[in-house]
């Protein structure tokens, strides 16, 4: 069973709480999952800029504890939700590749390389793209501070329509996320069943 939580946070309130980047959001969200502080993260999340507010979505294996910031709404995702043959989807991802010389992870920016990256991820995660429906947003650099050091991820929004080829693998992708940077709000697959 999975839980989808939407949190609407006014930008002024976020600034007052010194929430400045995706890593800070991650730290704030951890507080909703007591007992997991030293364990593996039990949730995926994404942050959307909604003009005066941020919309934070989490997908978790356990019910979160509502905090004293934002407006919280949680609903249960029934197991049958993942039994449809096709979905419209959105995915905010951190597409990367490893450099041969030192195995360092680098962000991908080129449209052709992004298309290839997504096609590989689709195959690895039990689904395929329907009829050239894939839309790739412009890559955006996202800066964060962790342990007093600045870092950068590339964020890319992918959307379109997919068919499920391997249900068990697809279910795992939905629950665990796709790609790297999950602690920074990447990898959460948003789905809407289609006929």
Short mmCIF file of C-alpha atoms in Angstrom, two decimals:
data_model
loop_
_atom_site.label_atom_id
_atom_site.label_comp_id
_atom_site.label_asym_id
_atom_site.label_seq_id
_atom_site.Cartn_x
_atom_site.Cartn_y
_atom_site.Cartn_z
CA UNK A 1 0.00 0.00 0.00
CA UNK A 2 1.19 3.51 -0.80
CA UNK A 3 0.12 6.95 0.42
CA UNK A 4 0.07 10.08 -1.75
CA UNK A 5 0.33 13.31 0.23
CA UNK A 6 -0.09 16.82 -1.12
CA UNK A 7 1.27 19.72 0.94
CA UNK A 8 0.54 23.32 -0.11
CA UNK A 9 3.06 25.72 1.41
CA UNK A 10 2.93 29.49 1.03
CA UNK A 11 6.27 30.84 -0.23
CA UNK A 12 6.43 33.43 2.56
CA UNK A 13 6.03 30.68 5.16
CA UNK A 14 8.70 28.57 3.41
CA UNK A 15 11.12 31.52 3.46
CA UNK A 16 10.39 32.17 7.14
CA UNK A 17 11.28 28.54 7.87
CA UNK A 18 14.48 28.90 5.82
CA UNK A 19 13.42 26.29 3.27
CA UNK A 20 15.74 27.30 0.45
CA UNK A 21 16.31 24.24 -1.77
CA UNK A 22 15.32 20.62 -2.44
CA UNK A 23 17.69 19.27 0.20
CA UNK A 24 16.07 21.48 2.88
CA UNK A 25 12.64 20.20 1.76
CA UNK A 26 13.96 16.65 2.15
CA UNK A 27 15.07 17.36 5.72
CA UNK A 28 11.70 18.91 6.56
CA UNK A 29 9.80 15.94 5.12
CA UNK A 30 11.89 13.43 7.11
CA UNK A 31 10.27 14.84 10.26
CA UNK A 32 6.94 13.42 9.06
CA UNK A 33 8.26 9.87 9.28
CA UNK A 34 9.22 9.33 12.92
CA UNK A 35 11.20 6.16 13.51
CA UNK A 36 12.84 6.35 10.08
CA UNK A 37 15.53 8.92 10.89
CA UNK A 38 18.39 6.43 10.65
CA UNK A 39 16.75 4.09 8.15
CA UNK A 40 16.26 4.11 4.41
CA UNK A 41 14.04 6.98 3.22
CA UNK A 42 10.42 5.69 3.07
CA UNK A 43 9.20 8.30 0.57
CA UNK A 44 9.69 9.93 -2.82
CA UNK A 45 8.83 13.57 -3.34
CA UNK A 46 8.63 16.38 -5.84
CA UNK A 47 8.24 20.14 -5.51
CA UNK A 48 6.22 22.25 -7.94
CA UNK A 49 6.26 26.05 -8.06
CA UNK A 50 2.62 27.20 -8.05
CA UNK A 51 3.15 31.01 -8.16
CA UNK A 52 2.44 32.09 -4.54
CA UNK A 53 2.77 28.56 -3.16
CA UNK A 54 4.86 25.44 -3.41
CA UNK A 55 3.07 22.14 -3.96
CA UNK A 56 4.97 19.26 -2.42
CA UNK A 57 3.88 15.73 -3.31
CA UNK A 58 5.13 12.68 -1.44
CA UNK A 59 4.64 9.02 -2.22
CA UNK A 60 5.33 6.89 0.83
CA UNK A 61 5.12 3.36 2.17
CA UNK A 62 3.90 4.63 5.54
CA UNK A 63 1.39 7.27 6.58
CA UNK A 64 3.11 10.62 7.27
CA UNK A 65 2.51 12.64 10.41
CA UNK A 66 1.14 16.07 9.48
CA UNK A 67 3.42 18.90 10.54
CA UNK A 68 2.58 22.45 11.65
CA UNK A 69 3.46 23.93 8.25
CA UNK A 70 1.44 23.84 5.04
CA UNK A 71 -1.96 22.33 4.25
CA UNK A 72 -1.71 18.54 4.25
CA UNK A 73 -3.96 16.05 2.42
CA UNK A 74 -3.22 12.32 2.19
CA UNK A 75 -4.99 9.61 0.26
CA UNK A 76 -4.40 5.89 -0.04
CA UNK A 77 -3.41 4.45 -3.41
CA UNK A 78 -5.20 1.16 -3.98
CA UNK A 79 -3.11 -1.75 -5.36
CA UNK A 80 -5.51 -1.87 -8.33
CA UNK A 81 -4.23 1.55 -9.44
CA UNK A 82 -1.13 -0.14 -10.89
CA UNK A 83 -3.10 -2.73 -12.86
CA UNK A 84 -4.00 -0.54 -15.82
CA UNK A 85 -2.34 -1.22 -19.20
CA UNK A 86 -1.57 2.43 -20.04
CA UNK A 87 -1.01 5.75 -18.29
CA UNK A 88 -0.40 9.41 -18.94
CA UNK A 89 2.68 10.30 -16.90
CA UNK A 90 4.92 13.06 -15.60
CA UNK A 91 8.41 12.53 -14.25
CA UNK A 92 10.76 15.16 -12.88
CA UNK A 93 14.10 13.41 -13.24
CA UNK A 94 17.81 14.00 -12.76
CA UNK A 95 19.20 12.39 -15.95
CA UNK A 96 22.90 11.60 -15.60
CA UNK A 97 25.70 9.58 -17.15
CA UNK A 98 29.06 8.46 -15.81
CA UNK A 99 32.23 9.93 -17.27
CA UNK A 100 34.59 7.17 -18.43
CA UNK A 101 37.82 8.57 -16.95
CA UNK A 102 36.78 8.93 -13.32
CA UNK A 103 33.20 7.50 -13.19
CA UNK A 104 31.97 10.91 -12.06
CA UNK A 105 28.25 11.44 -12.58
CA UNK A 106 27.42 14.27 -15.01
CA UNK A 107 24.07 15.83 -15.93
CA UNK A 108 22.64 15.26 -19.41
CA UNK A 109 21.46 18.34 -21.35
CA UNK A 110 21.22 17.36 -25.05
CA UNK A 111 17.77 16.52 -26.42
CA UNK A 112 18.93 13.38 -28.25
CA UNK A 113 20.80 12.12 -25.17
CA UNK A 114 17.78 12.88 -22.95
CA UNK A 115 15.54 10.90 -25.29
CA UNK A 116 18.00 7.98 -25.21
CA UNK A 117 18.23 8.20 -21.41
CA UNK A 118 14.46 8.06 -21.01
CA UNK A 119 14.11 5.20 -23.51
CA UNK A 120 16.67 3.16 -21.51
CA UNK A 121 14.88 3.92 -18.24
CA UNK A 122 11.53 2.93 -19.76
CA UNK A 123 12.89 -0.43 -20.89
CA UNK A 124 14.61 -1.05 -17.53
CA UNK A 125 11.43 -0.17 -15.62
CA UNK A 126 8.85 -2.24 -17.46
CA UNK A 127 7.12 0.26 -19.74
CA UNK A 128 7.34 1.82 -23.21
CA UNK A 129 6.42 5.16 -24.77
CA UNK A 130 3.20 5.33 -26.84
CA UNK A 131 3.53 6.66 -30.41
CA UNK A 132 6.09 9.43 -30.05
CA UNK A 133 4.12 10.98 -27.17
CA UNK A 134 7.25 11.78 -25.15
CA UNK A 135 7.66 15.46 -24.33
CA UNK A 136 10.97 16.62 -22.83
CA UNK A 137 11.11 19.93 -20.99
CA UNK A 138 14.13 22.23 -20.99
CA UNK A 139 16.89 21.10 -18.59
CA UNK A 140 17.11 23.39 -15.54
CA UNK A 141 20.03 23.61 -13.12
CA UNK A 142 18.97 23.27 -9.48
CA UNK A 143 21.42 24.47 -6.82
CA UNK A 144 21.47 23.05 -3.29
CA UNK A 145 23.61 23.33 -0.15
CA UNK A 146 24.51 20.20 1.80
CA UNK A 147 26.95 20.21 4.73
CA UNK A 148 27.97 23.80 3.82
CA UNK A 149 28.92 22.77 0.25
CA UNK A 150 27.13 23.91 -2.88
CA UNK A 151 26.04 21.33 -5.39
CA UNK A 152 24.04 21.22 -8.61
CA UNK A 153 21.59 18.83 -10.24
CA UNK A 154 19.99 19.07 -13.65
CA UNK A 155 16.21 18.74 -13.51
CA UNK A 156 14.19 17.68 -16.55
CA UNK A 157 10.42 17.23 -16.79
CA UNK A 158 9.36 14.27 -18.96
CA UNK A 159 5.70 13.68 -19.86
CA UNK A 160 3.60 11.68 -22.30
CA UNK A 161 1.84 8.34 -22.44
CA UNK A 162 3.18 4.86 -21.69
CA UNK A 163 2.10 1.24 -21.84
CA UNK A 164 3.11 -1.28 -19.20
CA UNK A 165 5.10 -4.25 -20.46
CA UNK A 166 6.28 -5.86 -17.20
CA UNK A 167 3.84 -5.10 -14.35
CA UNK A 168 6.11 -6.20 -11.45
CA UNK A 169 9.04 -4.10 -12.72
CA UNK A 170 6.72 -1.15 -13.36
CA UNK A 171 5.31 -1.41 -9.82
CA UNK A 172 8.85 -1.31 -8.43
CA UNK A 173 9.63 1.82 -10.49
CA UNK A 174 6.49 3.50 -9.17
CA UNK A 175 7.39 2.66 -5.56
CA UNK A 176 11.17 3.26 -5.68
CA UNK A 177 11.44 6.01 -8.29
CA UNK A 178 13.43 6.40 -11.49
CA UNK A 179 16.96 7.74 -11.89
CA UNK A 180 19.23 9.49 -9.39
CA UNK A 181 18.76 12.41 -6.99
CA UNK A 182 15.73 11.04 -5.13
CA UNK A 183 16.80 12.88 -1.96
CA UNK A 184 16.50 16.10 -3.97
CA UNK A 185 12.95 15.70 -5.27
CA UNK A 186 13.62 13.67 -8.43
CA UNK A 187 12.35 10.31 -9.66
CA UNK A 188 8.70 10.26 -8.57
CA UNK A 189 6.51 8.87 -11.37
CA UNK A 190 3.12 10.61 -11.50
CA UNK A 191 0.47 8.54 -13.28
CA UNK A 192 -3.06 8.90 -14.63
CA UNK A 193 -4.71 5.75 -16.14
CA UNK A 194 -5.85 6.08 -19.74
CA UNK A 195 -7.98 3.89 -22.00
#
